[in-house]
Amino acid sequence: MTKAEIVSEIASKTGIEKIAIQTIIEEFMNVVKENMSAGENVYLRGFGSFIVKKRAEKIGRNISKNTSVVVPAHYIPAFKPAKPFVEEVKNSVK
């Protein structure tokens, strides 16, 4: 499902204009990105958590050149679904 399809579905269910819904979704994503970029997690009770994970420094291999490279420590965004969300998907998808 794409963002445009989400906007269309919400518009048809709520009767709100698509442009207003698109603006709200864009702002939601911006708020999540801004907070995660600042190192804060975003918790949506009953849905899930957008969390920032730290990856430790490690040694990687470039097998084509047969060399080792140091991959520095870094942060990555992750999503952890809430239990009700997991259960609903588990019981619905076949």
CSV table of C-alpha atoms in Angstrom, one decimal:
chain,number,residue,atom,x,y,z
A,1,MET,CA,0.0,0.0,0.0
A,2,THR,CA,1.4,3.4,-0.9
A,3,LYS,CA,1.0,6.7,0.8
A,4,ALA,CA,-1.5,7.9,-1.9
A,5,GLU,CA,-3.6,4.8,-1.3
A,6,ILE,CA,-3.6,5.4,2.5
A,7,VAL,CA,-4.7,9.0,1.8
A,8,SER,CA,-7.5,7.9,-0.5
A,9,GLU,CA,-8.7,5.2,2.0
A,10,ILE,CA,-8.8,7.6,4.9
A,11,ALA,CA,-10.5,10.3,2.8
A,12,SER,CA,-13.2,7.8,1.8
A,13,LYS,CA,-13.8,6.6,5.4
A,14,THR,CA,-13.8,10.0,7.0
A,15,GLY,CA,-15.1,12.4,4.3
A,16,ILE,CA,-12.2,14.7,4.8
A,17,GLU,CA,-10.5,16.2,1.8
A,18,LYS,CA,-7.5,14.3,0.4
A,19,ILE,CA,-5.2,17.3,0.5
A,20,ALA,CA,-5.9,17.8,4.2
A,21,ILE,CA,-5.2,14.2,5.0
A,22,GLN,CA,-2.0,14.2,2.9
A,23,THR,CA,-0.8,17.3,4.9
A,24,ILE,CA,-1.5,15.6,8.2
A,25,ILE,CA,0.3,12.4,7.1
A,26,GLU,CA,3.3,14.4,5.9
A,27,GLU,CA,3.5,16.4,9.1
A,28,PHE,CA,3.2,13.2,11.2
A,29,MET,CA,6.1,11.7,9.3
A,30,ASN,CA,8.1,14.9,9.7
A,31,VAL,CA,7.5,14.9,13.5
A,32,VAL,CA,8.6,11.3,13.8
A,33,LYS,CA,11.7,12.0,11.7
A,34,GLU,CA,12.6,15.1,13.7
A,35,ASN,CA,12.2,13.4,17.0
A,36,MET,CA,14.2,10.4,16.0
A,37,SER,CA,16.9,12.5,14.5
A,38,ALA,CA,17.2,14.2,17.9
A,39,GLY,CA,17.6,10.7,19.5
A,40,GLU,CA,14.1,10.4,20.9
A,41,ASN,CA,11.8,7.4,20.5
A,42,VAL,CA,8.2,7.8,19.4
A,43,TYR,CA,5.6,5.7,21.2
A,44,LEU,CA,2.1,5.1,19.7
A,45,ARG,CA,0.2,3.0,22.3
A,46,GLY,CA,-1.5,0.0,20.7
A,47,PHE,CA,0.3,0.5,17.4
A,48,GLY,CA,4.1,0.4,18.1
A,49,SER,CA,7.2,2.3,18.7
A,50,PHE,CA,9.6,4.1,16.4
A,51,ILE,CA,13.0,3.6,18.1
A,52,VAL,CA,16.5,4.6,17.6
A,53,LYS,CA,19.0,1.7,17.8
A,54,LYS,CA,22.7,2.0,18.2
A,55,ARG,CA,24.9,-0.2,16.1
A,56,ALA,CA,28.4,-0.8,17.6
A,57,GLU,CA,31.6,-0.3,15.7
A,58,LYS,CA,32.6,-3.5,13.8
A,59,ILE,CA,35.1,-4.7,11.3
A,60,GLY,CA,33.7,-5.4,7.9
A,61,ARG,CA,35.3,-7.2,4.9
A,62,ASN,CA,35.6,-6.0,1.3
A,63,ILE,CA,35.9,-9.5,-0.3
A,64,SER,CA,36.6,-8.2,-3.8
A,65,LYS,CA,39.8,-6.3,-2.6
A,66,ASN,CA,40.5,-8.7,0.3
A,67,THR,CA,40.7,-5.8,2.8
A,68,SER,CA,39.2,-5.1,6.2
A,69,VAL,CA,37.3,-1.8,6.8
A,70,VAL,CA,36.1,-0.4,10.1
A,71,VAL,CA,32.4,0.3,10.1
A,72,PRO,CA,32.0,3.1,12.7
A,73,ALA,CA,29.3,3.0,15.4
A,74,HIS,CA,26.1,4.6,14.1
A,75,TYR,CA,22.4,4.9,14.8
A,76,ILE,CA,19.5,3.4,12.8
A,77,PRO,CA,15.7,3.9,12.9
A,78,ALA,CA,13.6,0.9,13.7
A,79,PHE,CA,10.0,0.0,14.3
A,80,LYS,CA,8.8,-2.3,17.0
A,81,PRO,CA,5.1,-3.2,16.7
A,82,ALA,CA,2.9,-3.4,19.8
A,83,LYS,CA,1.5,-6.7,21.0
A,84,PRO,CA,-2.1,-6.0,19.9
A,85,PHE,CA,-0.8,-5.0,16.4
A,86,VAL,CA,1.2,-8.2,16.2
A,87,GLU,CA,-1.7,-10.4,17.3
A,88,GLU,CA,-4.1,-8.8,14.9
A,89,VAL,CA,-1.8,-9.3,11.9
A,90,LYS,CA,-0.9,-12.9,13.1
A,91,ASN,CA,-4.6,-13.8,13.3
A,92,SER,CA,-5.6,-12.0,10.1
A,93,VAL,CA,-3.0,-12.8,7.4
A,94,LYS,CA,-3.2,-16.3,6.0
